[in-house]
Tab-separated table of N, CA and C in Angstrom:
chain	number	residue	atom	x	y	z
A	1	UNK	N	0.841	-1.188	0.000
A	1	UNK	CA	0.000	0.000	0.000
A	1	UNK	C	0.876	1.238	0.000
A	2	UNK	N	0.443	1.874	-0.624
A	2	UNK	CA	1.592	3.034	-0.687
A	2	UNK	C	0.205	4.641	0.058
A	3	UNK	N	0.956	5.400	0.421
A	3	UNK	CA	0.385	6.077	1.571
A	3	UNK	C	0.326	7.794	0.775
A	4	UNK	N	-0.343	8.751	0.530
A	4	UNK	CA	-0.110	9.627	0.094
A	4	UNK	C	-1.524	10.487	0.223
A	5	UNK	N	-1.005	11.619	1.314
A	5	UNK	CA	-2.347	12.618	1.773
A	5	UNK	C	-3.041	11.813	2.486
A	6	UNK	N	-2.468	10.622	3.538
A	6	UNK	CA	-3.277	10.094	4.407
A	6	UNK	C	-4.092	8.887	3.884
A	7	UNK	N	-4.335	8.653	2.362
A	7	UNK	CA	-4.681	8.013	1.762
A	7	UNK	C	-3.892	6.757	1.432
A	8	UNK	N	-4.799	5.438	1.925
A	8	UNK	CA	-4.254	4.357	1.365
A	8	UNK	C	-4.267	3.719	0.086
A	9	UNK	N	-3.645	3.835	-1.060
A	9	UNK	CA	-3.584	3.499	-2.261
A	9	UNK	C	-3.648	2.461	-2.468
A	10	UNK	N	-3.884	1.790	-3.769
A	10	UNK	CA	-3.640	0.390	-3.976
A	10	UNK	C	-2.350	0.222	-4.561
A	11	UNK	N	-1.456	-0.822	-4.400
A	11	UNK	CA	-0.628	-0.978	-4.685
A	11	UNK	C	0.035	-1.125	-6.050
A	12	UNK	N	1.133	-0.241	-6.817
A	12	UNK	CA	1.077	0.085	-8.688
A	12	UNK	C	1.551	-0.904	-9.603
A	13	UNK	N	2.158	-1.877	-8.631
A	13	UNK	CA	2.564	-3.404	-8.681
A	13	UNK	C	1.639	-4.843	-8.887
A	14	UNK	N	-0.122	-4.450	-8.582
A	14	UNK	CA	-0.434	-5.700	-8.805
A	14	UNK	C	-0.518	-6.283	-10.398
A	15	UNK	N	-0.509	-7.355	-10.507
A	15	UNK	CA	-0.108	-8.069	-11.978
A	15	UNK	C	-1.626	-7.971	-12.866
A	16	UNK	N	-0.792	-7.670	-14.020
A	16	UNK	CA	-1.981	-7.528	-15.382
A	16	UNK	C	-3.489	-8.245	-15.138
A	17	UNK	N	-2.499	-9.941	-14.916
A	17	UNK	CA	-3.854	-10.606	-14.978
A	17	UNK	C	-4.827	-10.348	-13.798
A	18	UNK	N	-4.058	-10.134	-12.793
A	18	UNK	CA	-5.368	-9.714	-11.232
A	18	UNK	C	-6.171	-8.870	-12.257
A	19	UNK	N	-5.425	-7.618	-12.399
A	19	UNK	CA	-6.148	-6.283	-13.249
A	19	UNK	C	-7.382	-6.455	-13.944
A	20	UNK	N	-7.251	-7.936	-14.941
A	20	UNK	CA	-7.887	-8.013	-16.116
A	20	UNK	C	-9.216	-8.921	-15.558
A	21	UNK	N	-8.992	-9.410	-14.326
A	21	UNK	CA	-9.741	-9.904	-13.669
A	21	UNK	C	-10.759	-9.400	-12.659
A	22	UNK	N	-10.131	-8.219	-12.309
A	22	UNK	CA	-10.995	-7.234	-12.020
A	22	UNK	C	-11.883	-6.505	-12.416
A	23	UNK	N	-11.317	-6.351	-13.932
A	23	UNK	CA	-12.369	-5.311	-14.797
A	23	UNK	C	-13.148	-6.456	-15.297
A	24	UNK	N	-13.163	-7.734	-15.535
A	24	UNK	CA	-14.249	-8.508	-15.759
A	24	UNK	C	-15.067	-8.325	-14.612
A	25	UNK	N	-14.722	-8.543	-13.526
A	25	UNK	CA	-16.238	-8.545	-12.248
A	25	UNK	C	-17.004	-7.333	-11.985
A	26	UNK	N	-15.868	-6.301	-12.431
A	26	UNK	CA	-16.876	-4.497	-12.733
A	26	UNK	C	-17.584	-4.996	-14.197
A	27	UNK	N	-17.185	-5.272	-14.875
A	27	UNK	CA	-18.029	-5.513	-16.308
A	27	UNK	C	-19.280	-6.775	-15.848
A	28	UNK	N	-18.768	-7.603	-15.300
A	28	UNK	CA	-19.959	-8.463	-14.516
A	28	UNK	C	-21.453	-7.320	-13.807
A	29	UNK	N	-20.713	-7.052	-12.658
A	29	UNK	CA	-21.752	-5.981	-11.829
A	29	UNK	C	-22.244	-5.022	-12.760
A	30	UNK	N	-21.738	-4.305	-13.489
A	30	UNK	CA	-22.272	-3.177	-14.106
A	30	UNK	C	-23.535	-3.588	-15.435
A	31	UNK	N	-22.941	-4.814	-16.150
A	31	UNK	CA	-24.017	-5.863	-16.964
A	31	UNK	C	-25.302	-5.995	-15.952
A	32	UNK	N	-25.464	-6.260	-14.669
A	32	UNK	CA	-26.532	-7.292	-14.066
A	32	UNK	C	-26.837	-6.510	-13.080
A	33	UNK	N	-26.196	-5.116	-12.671
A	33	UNK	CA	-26.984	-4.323	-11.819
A	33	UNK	C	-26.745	-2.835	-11.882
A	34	UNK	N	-26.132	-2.340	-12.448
A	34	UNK	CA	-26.163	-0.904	-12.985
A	34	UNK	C	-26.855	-0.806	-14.007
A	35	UNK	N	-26.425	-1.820	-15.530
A	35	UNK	CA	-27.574	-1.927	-16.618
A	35	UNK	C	-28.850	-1.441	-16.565
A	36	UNK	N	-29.445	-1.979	-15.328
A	36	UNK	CA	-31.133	-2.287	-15.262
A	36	UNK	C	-31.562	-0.670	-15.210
A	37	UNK	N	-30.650	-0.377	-14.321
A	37	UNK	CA	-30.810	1.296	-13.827
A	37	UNK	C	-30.967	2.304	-15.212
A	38	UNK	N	-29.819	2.276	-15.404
A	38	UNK	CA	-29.686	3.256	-16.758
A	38	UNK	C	-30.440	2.638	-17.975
A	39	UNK	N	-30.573	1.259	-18.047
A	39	UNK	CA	-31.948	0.792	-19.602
A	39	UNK	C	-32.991	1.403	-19.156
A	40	UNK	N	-33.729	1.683	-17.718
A	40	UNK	CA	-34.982	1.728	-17.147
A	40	UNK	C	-35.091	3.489	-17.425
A	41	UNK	N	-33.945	4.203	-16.896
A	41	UNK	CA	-34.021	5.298	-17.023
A	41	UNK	C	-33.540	6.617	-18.228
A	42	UNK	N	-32.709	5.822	-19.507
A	42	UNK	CA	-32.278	6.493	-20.490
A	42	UNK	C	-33.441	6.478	-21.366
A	43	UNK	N	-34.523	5.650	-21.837
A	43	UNK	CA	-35.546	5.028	-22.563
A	43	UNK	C	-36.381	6.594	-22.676
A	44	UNK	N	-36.620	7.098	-20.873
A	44	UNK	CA	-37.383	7.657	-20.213
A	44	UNK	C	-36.794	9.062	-20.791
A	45	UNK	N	-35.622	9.371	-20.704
A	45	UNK	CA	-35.125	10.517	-20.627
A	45	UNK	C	-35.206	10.875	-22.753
A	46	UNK	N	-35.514	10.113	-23.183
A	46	UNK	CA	-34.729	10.431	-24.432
A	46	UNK	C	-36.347	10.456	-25.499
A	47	UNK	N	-37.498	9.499	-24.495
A	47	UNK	CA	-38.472	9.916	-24.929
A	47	UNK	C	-39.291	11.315	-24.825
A	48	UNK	N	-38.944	11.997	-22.965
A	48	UNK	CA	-39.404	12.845	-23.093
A	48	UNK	C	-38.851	14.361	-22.747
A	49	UNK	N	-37.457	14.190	-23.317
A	49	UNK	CA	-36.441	15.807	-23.620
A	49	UNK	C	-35.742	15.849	-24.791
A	50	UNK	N	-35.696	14.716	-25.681
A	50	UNK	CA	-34.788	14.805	-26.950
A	50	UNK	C	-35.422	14.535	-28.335
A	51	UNK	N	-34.659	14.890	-29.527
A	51	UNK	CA	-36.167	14.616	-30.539
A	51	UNK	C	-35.894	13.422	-31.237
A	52	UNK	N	-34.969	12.516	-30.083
A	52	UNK	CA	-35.066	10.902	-30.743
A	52	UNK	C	-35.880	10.224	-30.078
A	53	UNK	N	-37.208	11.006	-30.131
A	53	UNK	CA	-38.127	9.842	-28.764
A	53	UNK	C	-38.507	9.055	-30.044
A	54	UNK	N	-38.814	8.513	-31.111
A	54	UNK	CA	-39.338	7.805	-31.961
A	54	UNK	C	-38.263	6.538	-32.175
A	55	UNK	N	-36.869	6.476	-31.650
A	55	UNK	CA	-36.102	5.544	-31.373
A	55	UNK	C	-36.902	4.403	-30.254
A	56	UNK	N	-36.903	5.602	-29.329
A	56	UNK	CA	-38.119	4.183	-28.307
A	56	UNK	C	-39.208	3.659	-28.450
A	57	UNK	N	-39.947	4.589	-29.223
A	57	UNK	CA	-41.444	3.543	-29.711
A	57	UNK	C	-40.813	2.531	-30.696
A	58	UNK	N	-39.739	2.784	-31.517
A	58	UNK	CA	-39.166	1.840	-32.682
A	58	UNK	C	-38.398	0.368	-31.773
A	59	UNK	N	-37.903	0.743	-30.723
A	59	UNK	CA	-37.882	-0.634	-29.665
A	59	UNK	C	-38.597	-1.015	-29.257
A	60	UNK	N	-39.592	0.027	-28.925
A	60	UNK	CA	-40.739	-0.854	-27.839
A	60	UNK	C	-41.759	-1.710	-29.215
A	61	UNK	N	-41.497	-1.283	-30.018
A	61	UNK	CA	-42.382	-2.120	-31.107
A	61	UNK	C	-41.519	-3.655	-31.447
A	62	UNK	N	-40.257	-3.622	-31.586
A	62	UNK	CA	-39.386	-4.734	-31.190
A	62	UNK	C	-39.558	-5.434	-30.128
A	63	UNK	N	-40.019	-4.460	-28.900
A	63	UNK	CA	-39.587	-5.776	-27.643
A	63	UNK	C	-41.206	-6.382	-27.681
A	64	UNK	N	-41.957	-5.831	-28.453
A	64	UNK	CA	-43.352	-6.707	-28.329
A	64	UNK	C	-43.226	-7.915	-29.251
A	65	UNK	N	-42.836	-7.376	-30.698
A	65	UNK	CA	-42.553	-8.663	-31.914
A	65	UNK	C	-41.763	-9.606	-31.185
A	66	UNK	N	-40.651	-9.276	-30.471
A	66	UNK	CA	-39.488	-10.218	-30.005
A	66	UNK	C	-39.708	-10.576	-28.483
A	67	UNK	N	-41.501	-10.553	-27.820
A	67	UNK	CA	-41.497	-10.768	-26.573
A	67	UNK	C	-41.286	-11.723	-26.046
A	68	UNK	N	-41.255	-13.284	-27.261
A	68	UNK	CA	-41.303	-14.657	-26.876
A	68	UNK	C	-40.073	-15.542	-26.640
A	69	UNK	N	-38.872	-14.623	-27.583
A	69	UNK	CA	-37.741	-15.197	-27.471
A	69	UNK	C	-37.041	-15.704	-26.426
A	70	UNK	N	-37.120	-15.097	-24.859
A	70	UNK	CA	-35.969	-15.289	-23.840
A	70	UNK	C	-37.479	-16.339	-23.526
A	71	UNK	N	-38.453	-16.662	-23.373
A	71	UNK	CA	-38.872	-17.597	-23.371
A	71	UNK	C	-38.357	-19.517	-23.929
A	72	UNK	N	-37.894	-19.241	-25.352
A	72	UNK	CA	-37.244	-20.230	-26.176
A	72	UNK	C	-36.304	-20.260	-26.765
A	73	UNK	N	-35.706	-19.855	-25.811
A	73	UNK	CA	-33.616	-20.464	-25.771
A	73	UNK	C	-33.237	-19.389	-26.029
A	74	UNK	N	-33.797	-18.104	-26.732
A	74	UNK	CA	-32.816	-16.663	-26.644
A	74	UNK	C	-32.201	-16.809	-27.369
A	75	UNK	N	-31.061	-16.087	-27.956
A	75	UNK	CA	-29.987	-15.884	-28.773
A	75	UNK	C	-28.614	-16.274	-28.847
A	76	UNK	N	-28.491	-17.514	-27.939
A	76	UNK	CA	-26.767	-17.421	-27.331
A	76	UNK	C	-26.067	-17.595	-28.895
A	77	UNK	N	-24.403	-16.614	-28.197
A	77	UNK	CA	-23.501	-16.537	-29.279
A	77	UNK	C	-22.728	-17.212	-29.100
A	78	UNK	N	-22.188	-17.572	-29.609
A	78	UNK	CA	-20.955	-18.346	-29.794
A	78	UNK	C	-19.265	-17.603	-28.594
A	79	UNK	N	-19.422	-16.192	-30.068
A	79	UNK	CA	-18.777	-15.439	-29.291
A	79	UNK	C	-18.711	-14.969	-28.479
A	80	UNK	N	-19.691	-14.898	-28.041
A	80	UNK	CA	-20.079	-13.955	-26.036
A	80	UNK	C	-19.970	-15.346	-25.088
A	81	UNK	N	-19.559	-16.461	-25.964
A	81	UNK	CA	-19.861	-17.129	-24.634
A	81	UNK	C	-18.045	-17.674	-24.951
A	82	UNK	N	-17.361	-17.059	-25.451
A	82	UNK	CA	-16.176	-18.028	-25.696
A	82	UNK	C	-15.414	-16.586	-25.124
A	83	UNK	N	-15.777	-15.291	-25.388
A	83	UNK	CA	-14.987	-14.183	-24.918
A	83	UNK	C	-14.088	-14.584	-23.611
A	84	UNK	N	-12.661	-13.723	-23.839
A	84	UNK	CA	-11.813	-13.961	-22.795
A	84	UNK	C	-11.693	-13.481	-21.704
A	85	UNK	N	-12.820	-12.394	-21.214
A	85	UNK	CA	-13.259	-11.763	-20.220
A	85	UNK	C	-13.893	-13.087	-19.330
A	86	UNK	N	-14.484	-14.249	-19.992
A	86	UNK	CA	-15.090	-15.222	-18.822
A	86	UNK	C	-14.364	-15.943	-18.395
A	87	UNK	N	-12.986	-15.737	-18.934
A	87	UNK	CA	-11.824	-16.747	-18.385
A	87	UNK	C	-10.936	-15.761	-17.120
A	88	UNK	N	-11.068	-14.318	-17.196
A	88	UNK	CA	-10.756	-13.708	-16.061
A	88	UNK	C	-11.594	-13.313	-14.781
A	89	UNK	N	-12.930	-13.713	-15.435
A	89	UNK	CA	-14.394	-13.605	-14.588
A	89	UNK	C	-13.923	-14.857	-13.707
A	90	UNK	N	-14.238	-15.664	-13.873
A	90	UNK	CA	-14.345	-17.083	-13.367
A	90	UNK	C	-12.642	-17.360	-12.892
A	91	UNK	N	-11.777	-17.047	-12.873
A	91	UNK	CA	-10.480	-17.072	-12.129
A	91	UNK	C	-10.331	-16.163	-11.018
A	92	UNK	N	-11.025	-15.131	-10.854
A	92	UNK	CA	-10.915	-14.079	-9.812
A	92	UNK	C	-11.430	-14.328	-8.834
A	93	UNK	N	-12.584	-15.922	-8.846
A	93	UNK	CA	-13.046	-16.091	-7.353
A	93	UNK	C	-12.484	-16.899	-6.742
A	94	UNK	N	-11.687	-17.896	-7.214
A	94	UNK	CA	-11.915	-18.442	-8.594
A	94	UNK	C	-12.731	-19.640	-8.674
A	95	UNK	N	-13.686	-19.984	-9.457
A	95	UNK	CA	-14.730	-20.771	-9.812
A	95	UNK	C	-14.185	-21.762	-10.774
A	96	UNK	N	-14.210	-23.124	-10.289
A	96	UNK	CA	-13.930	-24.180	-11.574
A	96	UNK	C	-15.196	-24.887	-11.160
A	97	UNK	N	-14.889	-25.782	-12.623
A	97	UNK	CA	-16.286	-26.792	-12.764
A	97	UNK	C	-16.114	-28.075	-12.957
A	98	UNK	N	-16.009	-28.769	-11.743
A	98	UNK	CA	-15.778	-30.279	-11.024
A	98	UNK	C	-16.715	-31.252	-11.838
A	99	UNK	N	-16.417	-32.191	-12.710
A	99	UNK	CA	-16.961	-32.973	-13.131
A	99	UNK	C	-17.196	-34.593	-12.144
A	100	UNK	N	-17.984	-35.109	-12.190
A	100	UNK	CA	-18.227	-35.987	-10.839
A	100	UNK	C	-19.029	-37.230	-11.644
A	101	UNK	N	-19.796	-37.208	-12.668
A	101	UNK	CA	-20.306	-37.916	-13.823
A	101	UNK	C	-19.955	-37.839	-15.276
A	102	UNK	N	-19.882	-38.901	-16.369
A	102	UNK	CA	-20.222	-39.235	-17.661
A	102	UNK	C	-21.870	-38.614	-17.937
A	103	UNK	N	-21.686	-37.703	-18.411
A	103	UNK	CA	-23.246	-37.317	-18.802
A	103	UNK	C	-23.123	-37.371	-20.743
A	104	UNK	N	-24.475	-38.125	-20.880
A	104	UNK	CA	-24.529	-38.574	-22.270
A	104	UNK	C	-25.018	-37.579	-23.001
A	105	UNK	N	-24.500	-36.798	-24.158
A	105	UNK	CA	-25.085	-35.842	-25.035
A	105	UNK	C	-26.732	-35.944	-25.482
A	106	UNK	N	-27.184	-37.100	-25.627
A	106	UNK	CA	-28.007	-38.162	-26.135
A	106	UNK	C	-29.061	-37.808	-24.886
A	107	UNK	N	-29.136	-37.256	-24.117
A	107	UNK	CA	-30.575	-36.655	-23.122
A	107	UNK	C	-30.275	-35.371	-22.673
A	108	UNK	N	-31.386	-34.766	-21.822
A	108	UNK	CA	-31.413	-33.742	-21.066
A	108	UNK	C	-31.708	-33.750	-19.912
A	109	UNK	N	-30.656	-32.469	-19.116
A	109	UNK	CA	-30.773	-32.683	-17.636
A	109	UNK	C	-31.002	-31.404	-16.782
A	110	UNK	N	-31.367	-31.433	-16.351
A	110	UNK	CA	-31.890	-30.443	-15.331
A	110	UNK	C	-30.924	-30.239	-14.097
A	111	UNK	N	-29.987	-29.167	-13.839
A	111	UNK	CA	-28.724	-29.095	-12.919
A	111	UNK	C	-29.646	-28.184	-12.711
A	112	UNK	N	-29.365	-28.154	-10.664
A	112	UNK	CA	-29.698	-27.325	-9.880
A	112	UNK	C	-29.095	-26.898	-9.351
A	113	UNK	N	-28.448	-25.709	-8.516
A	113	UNK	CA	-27.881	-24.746	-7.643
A	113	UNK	C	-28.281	-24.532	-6.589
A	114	UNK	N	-28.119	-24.894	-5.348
A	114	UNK	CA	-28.270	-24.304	-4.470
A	114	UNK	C	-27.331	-24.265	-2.828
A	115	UNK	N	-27.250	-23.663	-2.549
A	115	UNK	CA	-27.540	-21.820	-2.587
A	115	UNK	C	-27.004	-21.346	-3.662
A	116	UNK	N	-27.167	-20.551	-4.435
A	116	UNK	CA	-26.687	-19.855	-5.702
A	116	UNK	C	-26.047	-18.548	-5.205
A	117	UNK	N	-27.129	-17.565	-4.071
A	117	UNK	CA	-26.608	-16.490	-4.218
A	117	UNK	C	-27.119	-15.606	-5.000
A	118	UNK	N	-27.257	-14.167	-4.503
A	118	UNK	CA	-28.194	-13.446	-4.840
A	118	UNK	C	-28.098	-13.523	-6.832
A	119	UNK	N	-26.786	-13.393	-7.297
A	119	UNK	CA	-26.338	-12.849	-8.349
A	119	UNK	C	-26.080	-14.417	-9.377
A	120	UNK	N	-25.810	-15.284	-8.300
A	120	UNK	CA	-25.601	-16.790	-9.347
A	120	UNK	C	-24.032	-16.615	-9.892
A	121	UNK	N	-23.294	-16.044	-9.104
A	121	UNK	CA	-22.004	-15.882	-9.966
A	121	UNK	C	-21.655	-17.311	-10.686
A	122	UNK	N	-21.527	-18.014	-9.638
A	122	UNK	CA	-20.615	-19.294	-10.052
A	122	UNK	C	-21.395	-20.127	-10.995
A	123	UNK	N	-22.924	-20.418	-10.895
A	123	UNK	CA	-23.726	-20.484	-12.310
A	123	UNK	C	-23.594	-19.881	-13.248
A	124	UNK	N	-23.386	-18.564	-13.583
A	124	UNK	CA	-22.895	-17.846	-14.759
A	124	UNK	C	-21.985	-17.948	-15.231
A	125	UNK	N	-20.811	-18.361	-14.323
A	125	UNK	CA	-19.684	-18.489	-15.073
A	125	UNK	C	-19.666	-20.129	-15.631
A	126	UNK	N	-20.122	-20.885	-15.110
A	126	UNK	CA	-20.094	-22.653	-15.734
A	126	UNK	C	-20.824	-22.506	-16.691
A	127	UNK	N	-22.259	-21.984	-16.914
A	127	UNK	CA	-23.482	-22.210	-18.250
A	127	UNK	C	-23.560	-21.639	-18.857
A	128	UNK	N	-23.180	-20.487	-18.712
A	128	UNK	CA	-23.272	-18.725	-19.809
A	128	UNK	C	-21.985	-18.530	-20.611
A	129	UNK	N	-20.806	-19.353	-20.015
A	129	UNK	CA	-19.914	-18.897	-20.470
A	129	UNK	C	-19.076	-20.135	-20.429
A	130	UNK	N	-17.397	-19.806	-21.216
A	130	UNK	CA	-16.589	-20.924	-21.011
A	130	UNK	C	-15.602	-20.443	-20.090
A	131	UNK	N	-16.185	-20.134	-19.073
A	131	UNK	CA	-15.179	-19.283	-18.319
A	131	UNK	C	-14.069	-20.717	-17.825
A	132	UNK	N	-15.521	-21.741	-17.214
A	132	UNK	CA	-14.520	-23.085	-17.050
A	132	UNK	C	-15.097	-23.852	-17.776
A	133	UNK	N	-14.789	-23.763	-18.767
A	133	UNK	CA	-14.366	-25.087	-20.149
A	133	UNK	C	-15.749	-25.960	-20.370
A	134	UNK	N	-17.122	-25.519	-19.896
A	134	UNK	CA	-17.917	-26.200	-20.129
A	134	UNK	C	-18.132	-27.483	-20.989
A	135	UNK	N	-17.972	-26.740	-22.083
A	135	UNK	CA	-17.986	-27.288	-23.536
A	135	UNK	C	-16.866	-28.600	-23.503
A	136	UNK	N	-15.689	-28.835	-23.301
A	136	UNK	CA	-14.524	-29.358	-23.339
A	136	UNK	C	-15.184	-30.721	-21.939
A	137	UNK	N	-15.663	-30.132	-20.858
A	137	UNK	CA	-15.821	-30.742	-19.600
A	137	UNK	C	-16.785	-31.499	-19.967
A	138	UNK	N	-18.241	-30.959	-20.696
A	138	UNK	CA	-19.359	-32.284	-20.576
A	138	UNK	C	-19.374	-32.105	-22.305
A	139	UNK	N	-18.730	-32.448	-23.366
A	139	UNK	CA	-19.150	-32.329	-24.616
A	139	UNK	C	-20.304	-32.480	-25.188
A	140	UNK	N	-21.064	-31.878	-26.165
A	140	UNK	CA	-22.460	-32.487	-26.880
A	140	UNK	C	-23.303	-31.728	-25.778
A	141	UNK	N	-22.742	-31.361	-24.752
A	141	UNK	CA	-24.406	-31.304	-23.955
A	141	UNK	C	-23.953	-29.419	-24.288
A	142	UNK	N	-25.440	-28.408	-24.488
A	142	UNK	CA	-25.579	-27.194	-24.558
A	142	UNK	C	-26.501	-26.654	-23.430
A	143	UNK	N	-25.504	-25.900	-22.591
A	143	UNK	CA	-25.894	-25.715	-21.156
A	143	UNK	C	-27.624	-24.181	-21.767
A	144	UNK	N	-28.480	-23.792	-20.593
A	144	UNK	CA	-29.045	-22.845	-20.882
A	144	UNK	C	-29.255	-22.685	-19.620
A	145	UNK	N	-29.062	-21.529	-19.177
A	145	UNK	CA	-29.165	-20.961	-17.700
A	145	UNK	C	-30.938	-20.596	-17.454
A	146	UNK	N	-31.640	-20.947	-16.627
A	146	UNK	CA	-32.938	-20.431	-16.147
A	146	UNK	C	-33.110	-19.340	-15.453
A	147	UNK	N	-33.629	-18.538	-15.535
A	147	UNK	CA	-33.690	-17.501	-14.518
A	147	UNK	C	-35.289	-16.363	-14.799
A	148	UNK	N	-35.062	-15.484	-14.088
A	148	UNK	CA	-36.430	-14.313	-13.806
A	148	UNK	C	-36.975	-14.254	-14.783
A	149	UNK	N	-38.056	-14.102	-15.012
A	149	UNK	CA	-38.430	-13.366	-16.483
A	149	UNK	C	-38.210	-11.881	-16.290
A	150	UNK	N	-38.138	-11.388	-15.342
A	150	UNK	CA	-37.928	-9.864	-14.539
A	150	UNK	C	-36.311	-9.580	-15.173
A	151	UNK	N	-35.730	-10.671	-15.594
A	151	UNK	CA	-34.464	-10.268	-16.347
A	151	UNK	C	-34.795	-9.544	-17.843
A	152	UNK	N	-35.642	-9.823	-18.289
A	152	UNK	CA	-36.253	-9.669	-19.728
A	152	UNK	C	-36.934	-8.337	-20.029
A	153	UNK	N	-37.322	-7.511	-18.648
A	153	UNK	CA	-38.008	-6.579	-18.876
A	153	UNK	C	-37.201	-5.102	-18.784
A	154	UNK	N	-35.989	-4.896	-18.888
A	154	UNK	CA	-35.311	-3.944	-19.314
A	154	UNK	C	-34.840	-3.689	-20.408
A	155	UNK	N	-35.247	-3.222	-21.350
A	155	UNK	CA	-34.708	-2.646	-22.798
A	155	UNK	C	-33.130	-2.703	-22.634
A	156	UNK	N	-32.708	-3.125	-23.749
A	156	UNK	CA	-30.854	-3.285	-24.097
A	156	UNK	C	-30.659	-4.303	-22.950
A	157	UNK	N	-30.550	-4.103	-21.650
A	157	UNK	CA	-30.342	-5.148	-21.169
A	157	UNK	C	-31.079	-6.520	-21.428
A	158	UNK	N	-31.862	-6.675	-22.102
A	158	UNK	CA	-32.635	-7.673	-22.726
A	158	UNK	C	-31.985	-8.096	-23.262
A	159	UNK	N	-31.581	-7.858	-24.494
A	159	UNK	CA	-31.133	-8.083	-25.779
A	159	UNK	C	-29.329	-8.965	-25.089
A	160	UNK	N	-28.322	-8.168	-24.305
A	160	UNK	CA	-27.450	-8.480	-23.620
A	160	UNK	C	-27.548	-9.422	-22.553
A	161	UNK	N	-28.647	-10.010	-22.197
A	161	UNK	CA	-28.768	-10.928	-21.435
A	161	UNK	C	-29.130	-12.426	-22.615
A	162	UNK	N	-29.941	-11.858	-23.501
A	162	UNK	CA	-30.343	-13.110	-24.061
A	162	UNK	C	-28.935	-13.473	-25.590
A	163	UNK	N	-28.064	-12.975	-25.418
A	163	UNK	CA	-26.946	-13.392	-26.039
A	163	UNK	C	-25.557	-14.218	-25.513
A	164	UNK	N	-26.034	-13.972	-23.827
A	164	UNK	CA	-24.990	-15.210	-23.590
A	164	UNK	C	-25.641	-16.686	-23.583
């Protein structure tokens, strides 16, 4: 800790990867609980002080056509779920994913969590992402995370939730 105006600093020495691991769990928090804030409240502001309010009726006419999707499997990408941010997400707690069975590609299974925790970190990082090697760990099988439908009802954050 280095000391300056009474102030305890963080130290100018910690290593890249801590770093890079950090700004994944601010990019985590800010995705799943700042998001909600600013989708809920920019929508608001831009319909009624700016003269792009016809941008939001042009979404809100989208999020009605597209209301069924996070219902039936959503959009996952490829790329959002292979990004190298989930490999510094999932090392910073750090979260691995213990295989304990042969699970056959050839059915479907229903994995439960519990306690999860308010946020589900360590679920997000095994099913949403390859943070730990999902794909490699149970092959053939394509994980899909369950959750709120209350996740679905924020504009942009919608759309960013139903792509991992």
């Amino acid at each position: 800790m280095t000391k300056v105006a009474g102030i305890d600093w963080a130290p100018v020495n910690i290593p890249f990867e801590r770093r890079m691991q950090t700004l994944a769990v601010i990019h985590f928090f800010a995705g799943f609980i700042l998001m909600p804030i600013f989708c809920a409240i920019i929508p608001i502001y831009i319909l009624l002080y700016t003269s792009y309010w016809w941008t939001v009726l042009v979404y809100a006419l989208w999020f009605y056509y597209d209301k069924d999707t996070s219902r039936k499997g959503s959009r996952p990408k490829d790329w959002m779920r292979h990004a190298r941010i989930w490999k510094h997400f999932a090392n910073y707690f750090p979260i691995t994913l213990v295989k304990t069975a042969e699970l056959s590609p050839e059915k479907n299974y229903i994995m439960g969590s519990h306690p999860h925790g308010i946020l589900s970190i360590a679920v997000f990082a095994n099913t949403c992402t390859e943070g730990t090697n999902f794909s490699k760990t149970f092959p053939g099988i394509k994980p899909s995370l369950l959750t709120l439908v209350g996740q679905f009802w924020f504009p942009f954050r919608r759309e960013y939730t139903m792509i991992h």
